XYZ file of C-alpha atoms in Angstrom:
643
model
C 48.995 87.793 100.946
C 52.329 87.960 102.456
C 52.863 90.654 105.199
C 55.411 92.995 103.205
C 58.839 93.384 104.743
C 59.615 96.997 106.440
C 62.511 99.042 105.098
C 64.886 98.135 107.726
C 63.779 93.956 107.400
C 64.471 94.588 103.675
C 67.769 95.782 104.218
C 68.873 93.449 106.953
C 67.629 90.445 103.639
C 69.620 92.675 100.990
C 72.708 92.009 103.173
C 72.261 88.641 104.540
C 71.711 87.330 100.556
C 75.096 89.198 99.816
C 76.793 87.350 102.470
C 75.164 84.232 101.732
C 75.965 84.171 97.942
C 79.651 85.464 99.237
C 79.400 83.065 101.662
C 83.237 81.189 100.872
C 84.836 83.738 99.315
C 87.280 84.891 102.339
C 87.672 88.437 101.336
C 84.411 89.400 101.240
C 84.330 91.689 104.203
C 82.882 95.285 105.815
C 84.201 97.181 102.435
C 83.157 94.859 99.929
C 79.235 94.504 101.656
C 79.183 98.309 101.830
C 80.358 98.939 98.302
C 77.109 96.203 96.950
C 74.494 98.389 98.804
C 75.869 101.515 97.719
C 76.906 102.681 101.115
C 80.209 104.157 102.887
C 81.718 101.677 105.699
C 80.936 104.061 108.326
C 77.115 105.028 107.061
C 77.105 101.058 106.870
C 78.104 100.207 110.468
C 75.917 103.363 111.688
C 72.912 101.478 109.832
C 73.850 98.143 111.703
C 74.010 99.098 114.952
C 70.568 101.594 114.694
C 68.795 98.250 113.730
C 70.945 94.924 115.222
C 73.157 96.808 117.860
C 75.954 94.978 116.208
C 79.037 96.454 113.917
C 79.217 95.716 110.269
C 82.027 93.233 111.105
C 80.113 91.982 114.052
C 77.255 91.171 111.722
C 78.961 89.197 109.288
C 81.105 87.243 111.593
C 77.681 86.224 113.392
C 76.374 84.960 110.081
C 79.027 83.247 108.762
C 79.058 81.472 112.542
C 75.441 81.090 111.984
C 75.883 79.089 109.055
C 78.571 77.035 109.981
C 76.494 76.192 113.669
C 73.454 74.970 111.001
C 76.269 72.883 108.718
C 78.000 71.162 112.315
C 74.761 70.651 113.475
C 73.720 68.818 109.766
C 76.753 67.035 109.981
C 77.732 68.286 106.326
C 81.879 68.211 106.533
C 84.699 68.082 108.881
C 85.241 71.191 110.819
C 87.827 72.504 108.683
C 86.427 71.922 105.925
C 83.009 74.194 106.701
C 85.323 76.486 108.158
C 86.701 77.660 104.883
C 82.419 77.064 103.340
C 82.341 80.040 105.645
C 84.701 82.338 104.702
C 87.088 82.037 107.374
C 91.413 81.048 105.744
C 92.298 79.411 109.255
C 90.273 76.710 110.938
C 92.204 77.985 113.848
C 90.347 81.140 114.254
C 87.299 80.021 112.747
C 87.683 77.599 116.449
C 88.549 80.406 118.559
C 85.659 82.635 117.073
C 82.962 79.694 117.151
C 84.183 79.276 121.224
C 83.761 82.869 122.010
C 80.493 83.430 120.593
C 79.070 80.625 121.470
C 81.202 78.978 124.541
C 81.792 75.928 123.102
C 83.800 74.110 120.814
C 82.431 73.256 117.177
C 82.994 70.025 117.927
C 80.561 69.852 120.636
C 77.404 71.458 118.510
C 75.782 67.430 117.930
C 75.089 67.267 121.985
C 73.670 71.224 121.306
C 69.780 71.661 120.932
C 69.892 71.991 116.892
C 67.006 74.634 116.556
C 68.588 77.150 119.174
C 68.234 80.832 117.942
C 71.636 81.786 117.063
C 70.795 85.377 118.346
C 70.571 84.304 121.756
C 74.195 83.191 121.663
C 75.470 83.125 125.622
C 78.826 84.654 124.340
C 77.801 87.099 121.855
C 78.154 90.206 124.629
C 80.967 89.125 125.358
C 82.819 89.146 121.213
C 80.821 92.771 121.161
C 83.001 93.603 123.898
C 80.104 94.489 126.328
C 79.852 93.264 130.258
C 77.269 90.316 130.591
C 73.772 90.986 132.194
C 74.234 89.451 136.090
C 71.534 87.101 135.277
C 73.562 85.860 132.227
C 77.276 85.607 133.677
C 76.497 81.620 134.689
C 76.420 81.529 131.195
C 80.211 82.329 130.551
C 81.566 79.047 130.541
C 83.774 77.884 127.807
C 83.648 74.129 126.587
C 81.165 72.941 129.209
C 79.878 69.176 128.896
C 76.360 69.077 127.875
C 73.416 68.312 130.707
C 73.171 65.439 132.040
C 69.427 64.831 132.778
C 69.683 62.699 135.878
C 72.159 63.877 138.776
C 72.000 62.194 142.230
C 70.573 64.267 144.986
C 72.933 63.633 147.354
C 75.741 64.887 145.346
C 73.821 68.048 145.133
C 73.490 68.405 148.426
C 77.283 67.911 149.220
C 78.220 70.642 146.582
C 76.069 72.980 147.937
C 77.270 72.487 151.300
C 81.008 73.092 149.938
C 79.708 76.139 147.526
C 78.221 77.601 150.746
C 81.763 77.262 152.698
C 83.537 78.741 149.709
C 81.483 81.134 149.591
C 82.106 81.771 153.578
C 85.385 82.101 153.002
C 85.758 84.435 150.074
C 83.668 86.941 152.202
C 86.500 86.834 154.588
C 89.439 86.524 152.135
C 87.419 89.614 150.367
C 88.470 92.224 152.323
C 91.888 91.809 151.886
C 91.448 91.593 148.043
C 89.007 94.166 147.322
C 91.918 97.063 146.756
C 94.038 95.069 144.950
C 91.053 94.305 142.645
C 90.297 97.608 142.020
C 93.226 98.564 141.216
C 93.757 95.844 138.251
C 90.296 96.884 136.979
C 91.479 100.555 137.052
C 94.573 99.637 135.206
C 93.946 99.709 131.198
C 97.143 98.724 129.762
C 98.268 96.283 126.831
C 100.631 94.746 124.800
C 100.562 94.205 120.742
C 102.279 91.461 120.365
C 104.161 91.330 116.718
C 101.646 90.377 113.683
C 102.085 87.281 112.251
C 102.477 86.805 108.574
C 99.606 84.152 107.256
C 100.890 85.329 103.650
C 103.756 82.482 102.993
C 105.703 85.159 101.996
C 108.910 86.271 104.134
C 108.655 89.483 101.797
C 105.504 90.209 103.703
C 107.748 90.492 107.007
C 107.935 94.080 107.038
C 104.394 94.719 106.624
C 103.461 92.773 109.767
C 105.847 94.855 111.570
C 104.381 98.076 110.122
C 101.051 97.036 111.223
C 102.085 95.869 114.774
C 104.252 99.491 114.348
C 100.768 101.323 113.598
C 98.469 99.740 116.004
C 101.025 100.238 119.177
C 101.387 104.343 117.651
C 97.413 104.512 117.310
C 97.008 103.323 120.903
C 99.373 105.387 121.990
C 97.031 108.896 121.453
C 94.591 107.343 123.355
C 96.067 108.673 127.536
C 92.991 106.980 128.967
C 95.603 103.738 128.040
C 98.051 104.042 131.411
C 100.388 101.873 129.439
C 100.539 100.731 125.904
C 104.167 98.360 125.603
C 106.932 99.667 123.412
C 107.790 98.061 120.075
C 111.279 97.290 121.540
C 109.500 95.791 124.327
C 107.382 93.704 122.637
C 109.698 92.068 120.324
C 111.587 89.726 122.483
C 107.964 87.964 122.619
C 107.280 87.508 118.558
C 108.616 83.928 118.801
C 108.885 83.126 122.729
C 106.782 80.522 123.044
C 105.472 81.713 126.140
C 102.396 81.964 127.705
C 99.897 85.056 127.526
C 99.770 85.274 131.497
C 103.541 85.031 131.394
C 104.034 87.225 128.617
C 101.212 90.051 130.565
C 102.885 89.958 133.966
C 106.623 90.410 132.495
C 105.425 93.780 130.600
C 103.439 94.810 133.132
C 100.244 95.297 131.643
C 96.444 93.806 131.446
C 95.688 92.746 128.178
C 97.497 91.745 124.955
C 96.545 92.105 121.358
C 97.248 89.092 119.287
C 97.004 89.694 115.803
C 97.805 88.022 111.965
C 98.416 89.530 108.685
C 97.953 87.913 105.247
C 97.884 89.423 101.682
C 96.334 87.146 98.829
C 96.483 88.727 95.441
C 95.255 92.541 95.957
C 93.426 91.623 99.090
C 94.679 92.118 102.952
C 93.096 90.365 106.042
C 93.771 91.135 109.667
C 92.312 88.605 112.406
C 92.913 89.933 115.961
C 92.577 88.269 119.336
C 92.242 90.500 122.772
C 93.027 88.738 125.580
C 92.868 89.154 129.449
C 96.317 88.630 130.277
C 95.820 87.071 133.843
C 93.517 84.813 132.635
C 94.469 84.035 129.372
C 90.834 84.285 128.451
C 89.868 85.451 124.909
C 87.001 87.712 124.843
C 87.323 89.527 121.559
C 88.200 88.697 118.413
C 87.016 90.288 114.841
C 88.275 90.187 111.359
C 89.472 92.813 109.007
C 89.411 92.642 104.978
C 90.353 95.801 102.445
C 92.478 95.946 99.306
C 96.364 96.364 99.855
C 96.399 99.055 96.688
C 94.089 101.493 98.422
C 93.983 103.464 101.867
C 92.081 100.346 103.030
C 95.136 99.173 105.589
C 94.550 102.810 107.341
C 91.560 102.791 108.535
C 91.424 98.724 109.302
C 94.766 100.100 111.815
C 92.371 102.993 113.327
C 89.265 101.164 113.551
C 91.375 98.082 115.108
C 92.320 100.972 117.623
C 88.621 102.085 118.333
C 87.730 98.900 119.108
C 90.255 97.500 121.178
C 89.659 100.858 123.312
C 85.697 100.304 122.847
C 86.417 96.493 124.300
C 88.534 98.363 127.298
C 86.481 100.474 128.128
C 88.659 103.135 127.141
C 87.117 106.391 126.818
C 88.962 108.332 123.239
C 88.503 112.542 123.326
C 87.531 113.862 119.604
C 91.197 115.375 118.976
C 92.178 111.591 119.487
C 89.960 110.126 117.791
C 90.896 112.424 114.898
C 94.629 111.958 114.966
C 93.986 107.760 115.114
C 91.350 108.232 111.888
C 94.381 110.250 110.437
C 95.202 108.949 106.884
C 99.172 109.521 106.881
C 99.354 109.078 102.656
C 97.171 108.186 99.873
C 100.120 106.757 98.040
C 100.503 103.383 98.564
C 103.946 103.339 97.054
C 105.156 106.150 99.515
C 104.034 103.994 102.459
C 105.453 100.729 100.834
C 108.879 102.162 100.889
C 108.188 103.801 104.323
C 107.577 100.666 106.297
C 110.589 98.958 104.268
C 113.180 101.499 105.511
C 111.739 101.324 108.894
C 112.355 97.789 108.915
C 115.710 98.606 107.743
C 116.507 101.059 110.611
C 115.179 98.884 113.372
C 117.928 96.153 112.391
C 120.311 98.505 113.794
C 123.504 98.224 112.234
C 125.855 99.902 109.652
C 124.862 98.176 106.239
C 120.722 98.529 107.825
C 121.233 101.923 108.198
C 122.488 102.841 104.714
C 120.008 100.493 103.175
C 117.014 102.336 105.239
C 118.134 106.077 103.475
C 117.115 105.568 99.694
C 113.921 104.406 100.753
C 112.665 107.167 103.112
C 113.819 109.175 100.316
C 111.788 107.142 98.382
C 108.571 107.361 100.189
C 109.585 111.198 100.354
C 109.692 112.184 96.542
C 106.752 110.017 96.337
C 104.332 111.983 98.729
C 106.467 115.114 99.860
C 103.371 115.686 102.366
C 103.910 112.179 104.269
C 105.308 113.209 107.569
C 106.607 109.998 108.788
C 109.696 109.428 106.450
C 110.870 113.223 107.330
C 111.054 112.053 111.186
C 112.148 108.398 110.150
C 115.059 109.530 107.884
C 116.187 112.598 110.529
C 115.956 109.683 112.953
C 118.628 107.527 110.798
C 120.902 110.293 110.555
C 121.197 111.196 113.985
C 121.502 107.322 114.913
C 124.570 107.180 112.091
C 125.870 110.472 112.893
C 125.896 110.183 117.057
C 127.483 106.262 118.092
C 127.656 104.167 114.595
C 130.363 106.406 112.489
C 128.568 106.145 109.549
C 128.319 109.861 108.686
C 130.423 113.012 109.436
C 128.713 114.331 112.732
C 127.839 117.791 111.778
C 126.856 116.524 107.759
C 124.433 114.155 109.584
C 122.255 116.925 111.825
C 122.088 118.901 108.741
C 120.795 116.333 107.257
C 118.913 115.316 110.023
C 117.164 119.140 111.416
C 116.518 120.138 107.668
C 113.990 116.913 107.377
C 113.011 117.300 110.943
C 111.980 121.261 110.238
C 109.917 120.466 107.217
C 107.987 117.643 109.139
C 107.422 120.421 112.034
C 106.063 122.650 109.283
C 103.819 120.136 108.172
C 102.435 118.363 111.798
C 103.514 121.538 114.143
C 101.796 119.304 116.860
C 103.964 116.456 116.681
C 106.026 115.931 119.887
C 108.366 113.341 117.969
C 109.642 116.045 116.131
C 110.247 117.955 118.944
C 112.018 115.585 120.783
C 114.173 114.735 118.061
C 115.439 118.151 117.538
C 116.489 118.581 121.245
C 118.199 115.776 121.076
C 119.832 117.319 118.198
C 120.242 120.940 119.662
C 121.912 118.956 122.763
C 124.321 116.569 121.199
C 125.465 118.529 118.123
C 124.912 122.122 118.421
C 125.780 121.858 122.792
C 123.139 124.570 123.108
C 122.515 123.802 126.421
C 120.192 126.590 126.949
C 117.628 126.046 124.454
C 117.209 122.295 125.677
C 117.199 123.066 129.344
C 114.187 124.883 128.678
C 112.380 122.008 126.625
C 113.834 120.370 129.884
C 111.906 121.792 132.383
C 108.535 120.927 130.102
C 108.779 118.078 129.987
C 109.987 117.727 134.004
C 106.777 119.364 134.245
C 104.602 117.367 132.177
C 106.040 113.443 132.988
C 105.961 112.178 128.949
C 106.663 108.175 129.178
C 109.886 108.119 126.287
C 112.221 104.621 125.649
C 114.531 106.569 124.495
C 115.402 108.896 126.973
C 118.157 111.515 125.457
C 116.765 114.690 127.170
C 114.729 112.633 129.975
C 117.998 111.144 131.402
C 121.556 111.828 129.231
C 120.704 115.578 129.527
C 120.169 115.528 133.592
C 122.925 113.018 134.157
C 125.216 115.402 132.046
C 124.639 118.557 134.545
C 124.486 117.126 137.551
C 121.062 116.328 138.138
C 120.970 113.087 139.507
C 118.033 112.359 141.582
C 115.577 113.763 138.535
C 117.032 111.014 136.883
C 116.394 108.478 138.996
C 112.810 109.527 140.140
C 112.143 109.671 135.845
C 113.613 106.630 135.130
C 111.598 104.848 137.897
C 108.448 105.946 136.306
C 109.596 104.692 132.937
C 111.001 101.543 134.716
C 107.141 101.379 136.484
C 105.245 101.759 133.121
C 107.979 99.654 130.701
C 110.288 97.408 132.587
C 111.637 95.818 129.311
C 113.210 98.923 127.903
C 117.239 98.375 128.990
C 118.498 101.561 128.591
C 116.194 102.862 131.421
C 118.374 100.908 133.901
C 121.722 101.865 132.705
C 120.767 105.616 132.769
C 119.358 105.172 136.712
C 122.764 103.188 137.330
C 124.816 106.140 135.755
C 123.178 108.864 138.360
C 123.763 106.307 141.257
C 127.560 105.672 140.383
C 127.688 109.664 139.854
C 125.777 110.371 143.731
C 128.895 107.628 144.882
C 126.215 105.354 145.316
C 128.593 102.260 143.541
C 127.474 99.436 145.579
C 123.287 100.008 144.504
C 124.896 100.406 140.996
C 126.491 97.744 140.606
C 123.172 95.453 142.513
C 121.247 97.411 139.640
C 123.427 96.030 136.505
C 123.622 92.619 138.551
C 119.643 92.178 138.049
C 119.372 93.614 134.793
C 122.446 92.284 132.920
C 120.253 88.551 132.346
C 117.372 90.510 130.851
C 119.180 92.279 128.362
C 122.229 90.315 126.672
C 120.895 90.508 123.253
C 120.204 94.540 123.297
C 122.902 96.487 121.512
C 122.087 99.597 123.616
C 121.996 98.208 127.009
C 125.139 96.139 126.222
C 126.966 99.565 125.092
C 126.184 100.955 128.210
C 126.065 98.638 130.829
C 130.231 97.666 129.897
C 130.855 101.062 129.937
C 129.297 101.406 133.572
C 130.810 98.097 134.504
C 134.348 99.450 133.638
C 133.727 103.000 135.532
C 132.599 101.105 138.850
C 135.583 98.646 138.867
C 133.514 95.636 138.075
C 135.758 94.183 135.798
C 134.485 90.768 135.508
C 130.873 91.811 134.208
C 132.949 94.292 132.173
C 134.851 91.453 130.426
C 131.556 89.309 130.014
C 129.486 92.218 128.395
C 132.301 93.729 126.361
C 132.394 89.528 124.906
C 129.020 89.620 124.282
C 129.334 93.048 122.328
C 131.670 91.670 120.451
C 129.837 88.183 119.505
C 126.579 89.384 119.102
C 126.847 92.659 116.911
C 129.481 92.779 114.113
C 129.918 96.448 113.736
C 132.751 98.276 115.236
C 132.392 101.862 116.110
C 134.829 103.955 117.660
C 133.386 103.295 121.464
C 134.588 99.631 120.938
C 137.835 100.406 119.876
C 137.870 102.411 122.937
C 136.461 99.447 125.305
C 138.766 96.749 123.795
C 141.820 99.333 123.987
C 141.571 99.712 128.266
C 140.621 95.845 128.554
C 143.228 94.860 126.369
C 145.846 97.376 128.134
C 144.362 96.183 131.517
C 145.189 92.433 130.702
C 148.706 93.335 129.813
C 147.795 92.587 125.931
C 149.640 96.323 125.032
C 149.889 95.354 121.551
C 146.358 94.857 121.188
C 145.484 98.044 123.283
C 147.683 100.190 120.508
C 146.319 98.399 117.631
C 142.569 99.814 119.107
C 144.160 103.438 119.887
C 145.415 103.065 115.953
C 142.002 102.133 114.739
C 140.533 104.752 117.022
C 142.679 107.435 115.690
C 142.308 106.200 111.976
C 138.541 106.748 112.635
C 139.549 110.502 113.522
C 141.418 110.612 110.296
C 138.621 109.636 108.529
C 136.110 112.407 110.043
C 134.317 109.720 111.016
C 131.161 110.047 113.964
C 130.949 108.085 117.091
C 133.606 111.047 118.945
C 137.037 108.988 118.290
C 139.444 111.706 119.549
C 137.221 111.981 122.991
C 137.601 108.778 122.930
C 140.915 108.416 122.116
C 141.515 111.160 125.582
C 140.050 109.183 128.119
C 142.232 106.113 126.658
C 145.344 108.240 127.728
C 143.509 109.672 131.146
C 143.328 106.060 131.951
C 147.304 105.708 131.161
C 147.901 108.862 133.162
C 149.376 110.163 129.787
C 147.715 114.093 130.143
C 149.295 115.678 127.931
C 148.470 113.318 125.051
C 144.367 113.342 126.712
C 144.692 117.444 126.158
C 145.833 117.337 122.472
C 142.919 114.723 121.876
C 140.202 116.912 124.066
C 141.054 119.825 122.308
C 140.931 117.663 118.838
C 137.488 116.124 120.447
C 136.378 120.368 121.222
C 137.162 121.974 117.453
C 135.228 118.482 115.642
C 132.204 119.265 117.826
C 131.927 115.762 119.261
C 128.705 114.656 120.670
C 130.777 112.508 123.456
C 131.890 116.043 125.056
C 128.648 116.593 126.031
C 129.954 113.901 129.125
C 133.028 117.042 130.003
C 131.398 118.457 132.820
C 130.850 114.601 134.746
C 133.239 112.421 133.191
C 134.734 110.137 135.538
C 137.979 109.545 133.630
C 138.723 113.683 133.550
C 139.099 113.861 137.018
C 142.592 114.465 137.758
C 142.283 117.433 134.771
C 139.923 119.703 136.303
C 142.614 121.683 138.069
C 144.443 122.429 135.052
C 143.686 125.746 133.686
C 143.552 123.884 130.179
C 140.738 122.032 131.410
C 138.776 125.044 132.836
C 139.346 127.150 129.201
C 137.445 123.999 127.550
């Protein structure tokens, strides 16, 4: 009589006959197994790793590898061809997987010992994201040939002799390494690069950035990560071509998370990659499945972000592991139109802008309890209402710290919100006093932000120039992609009459950053205020070839370079433009604007009827009053000292 299969033996068959009648259908993943034996996916993975030690994902990617090691080895198909038998869309990653779990290539399984137990795979530690046993770590070889079984003693014998003077010599080179090494083990930082879309659908664009967008926000709650890369910073690399080693050292970080997204009728798959970015070596990499009309893409994001801490070593506190497990909206259609107007907003430009408002709103009247639409609308507003002139200045904060006070009432924890009502408090309402003491928090309490309003604008603005520097060189340390962080640290050193380390700042940066509206905004400002006037010229071209909007602080640029080339026609034609803007109640501070145009002409009187214009419309540019260069030769006049 046969010996009759314990519980746990019975369940372990229940699955593996799933998965093996399942075995080529691609979506069949964590959800869909759990759903057949009646169980949750997280009372499913517990189950798994009580009796295997592995995750539910873990388990099926081994069998499906399993079975495709047992087909190679048979000599059934082509590669690709038993790649899809099992289960996997991209022959690709079915490649990549097979090499990290078992260090070598499919291709190589015929000079493999056939009847090898699969569960003694040399590389399966290493995919769970566990440290080898010492014993096993000869074992972590990808692609080596397979034994030869005669090797000539003499060429034994000369390799040892040259392993044993290697060895000599690292245990003198070692002690000038050790510290360094420590402190790249120490370091847990990383780099999602942008998803790629697998679905052959450019429509599908904006999803992969909302994932990428979700992953790098999930990772960001974890502060055992000393760095996790900005999406501004990571986008320059979505179709670089370069290397992961190259790609590591010019963020500045350790690893990088290389992921695709693909939708196929109502199904979604995510395949990740984590790589060591020194090495380039790739020594985790699992698969995600759910269905796209249910809160399936949600948890794939936060248990993407559990395991790429897990793989780490990352340790995540309860209150973070709560906020990445955080379902945002169980309306699909609210987050659909969410991560379309974020795409919209990110394109940064007039038309994007205006298309990015109707779908918030959207996503809004859909779930009024989503909180990310109230900060990514309030967000639009103040971005239309502060530089691009899209909306009247004071209409826009309404706008903007009405949605930003019901998202506070809903998440009162989120320091987004926060952050973007200072900004508003300092720009539109000038209530210095209630941001100074946010201020001083957050001078307290370092908080890594790319977009530094009350970090750097604020100090620079009243007079605090060394906190600037010393905060922007800790942004600079953590992200040195993010542009604006160098213009603000030149803007304190031109204001300490520190011109010449200025202008050796914009020098190095000005390569780097030639395609970034921001930096490019700033920088020719800068430029003009240090008497540089041929990087002036150059970046005020580049504005005007790269980015086809016009608001008013263009008119303004063109208007002195046009004046200072003797071109006086086209200098009045931009003054005409600028005050037509004014006209027009239109954002982006034209009449401030419009002043320092006659302070550079030495016209005063005209500067004080467009200051005093600038003061009753509440522009956001007088915030500069107190340390604009151009004002200068005012601040005797008793005129000046009344505003």
């Amino acid at each position: 009589m046969a010996k009759e299969l314990s519980m746990d033996q019975a369940f372990i068959k229940k699955l593996t006959d799933l998965l093996e009648i399942n075995l080529e259908n691609e979506h069949f993943g964590v959800q869909q197994l759990a759903e057949k034996v009646g169980l949750s996916r997280s009372q499913l993975h517990r189950k798994l790793k009580a009796i295997t030690g592995k995750s539910s994902s873990s388990f099926i990617r081994h069998f499906r590898l399993m079975k495709a090691r047992e087909m190679l080895a048979d000599n059934v198909a082509t590669v690709s061809e038993i790649a899809y038998r099992v289960g996997f869309s991209s022959p690709t990653y079915f490649n990549t997987c097979f090499r990290i779990y078992y260090g070598y290539s499919p291709g190589k399984v015929k000079y493999r010992n056939k009847d090898a137990d699969p569960e003694t795979s040399i590389n399966e530690i290493e995919v769970e994201g566990n440290k080898p046993p010492v014993a096993k770590t000869y074992d972590k070889v990808e692609d080596r040939p397979f034994k030869k079984r005669f090797v000539l003693v003499p060429v034994l014998v000369s390799l040892l002799v040259l392993l044993v003077a290697y060895i000599f010599y690292l245990r003198f080179d070692n002690a000038n390494t050790t510290a360094d090494s420590l402190t790249i083990s120490a370091d847990k930082s990383i780099a999602v690069l942008p998803f790629k879309n697998y679905s052959g659908d450019p429509e599908m664009d904006p999803f992969c950035e909302g994932m990428t967008d979700e992953v790098i926000s999930r990772l960001t709650k974890i502060k055992s990560f000393t760095k996790v890369s900005s999406r501004t910073s990571i986008l320059p690399y979505k179709e670089s071509g370069k290397s992961m080693p190259e790609i590591a050292s010019e963020l500045g970080v350790t690893h990088i998370l290389e992921g695709s997204f693909q939708k196929s009728g109502d199904k979604i798959k995510v395949n990740l990659q984590l790589i060591d970015g020194s090495s380039d070596n790739h020594f985790w990499a699992d698969e995600y499945t759910g269905d796209w009309n249910s809160d399936d893409i949600f948890k794939i994001q936060a248990e993407v972000a559990e395991n790429v801490a897990r793989n780490m070593d990352v340790q995540i506190s309860d209150s973070e592991q709560e906020g990445i497990q955080k379902i945002p909206t169980n309306n699909h259609q609210a987050y659909t139109n969410y991560v379309l107007a974020q795409s919209q907003k990110y394109k940064f430009s007039r038309i994007s802008i205006q298309n990015a408002i109707p779908l918030f709103n959207k996503a809004i009247a859909l779930d009024s309890s989503y909180v990310d639409p109230y900060i990514g609308l309030a967000d639009t507003y103040i971005m239309g209402g502060l530089v691009w002139g899209v909306f009247k200045e004071q209409e826009a904060w309404r706008n903007a710290k009405g949605l930003l006070q019901i998202a506070r009432g809903l998440d009162p924890s989120n320091e987004q919100i926060e952050a973007e009502l200072n900004a508003g408090y300092f720009y539109f309402d000038w209530n210095f006093e209630l941001v100074e003491s946010y201020y001083q928090k957050r001078l307290e309490n370092f908080v890594y932000d790319r977009t530094p309003a009350i970090d750097a604008d604020f100090p620079n603005k009243t007079g605090r120039y060394e906190e600037v520097i010393s905060t922007m060189d800790k942004n600079i340390a953590l992200d040195p992609s993010v542009g604006v962080f160098y213009t603000f640290k030149g803007q304190a050193l031109m204001l300490q009459g520190k011109k010449d380390e200025a202008v050796d700042l914009l020098k190095n940066s000005d390569p780097l950053y030639s395609d970034d509206w921001f930096y490019l905004r700033e920088s020719t400002k800068l430029h003009y205020y240090l008497e540089n006037y041929k990087p002036f010229e150059d970046q005020l071209k580049r504005l005007m070839a790269n980015f086809s909007d016009r608001p008013p602080l263009l008119f303004w640029l063109n208007a002195v370079h046009d004046h200072m080339n003797g071109d006086y026609e086209g200098a009045l034609s931009n003054v005409r433009e600028l005050q037509k803007s004014y006209e027009n109640e239109s954002s982006g501070s034209p009449a401030c604007f419009s002043a320092l145009y006659y302070c550079t002409l030495q016209e005063y009187e005209k500067a004080f009827m467009w200051l005093q214009r600038s003061y009753d419309r509440h522009e956001v540019e007088l915030t500069w009053f107190r340390e604009e260069p151009l004002l200068i030769p005012l601040k005797n006049d008793p005129r000046y000292k009344v505003l």
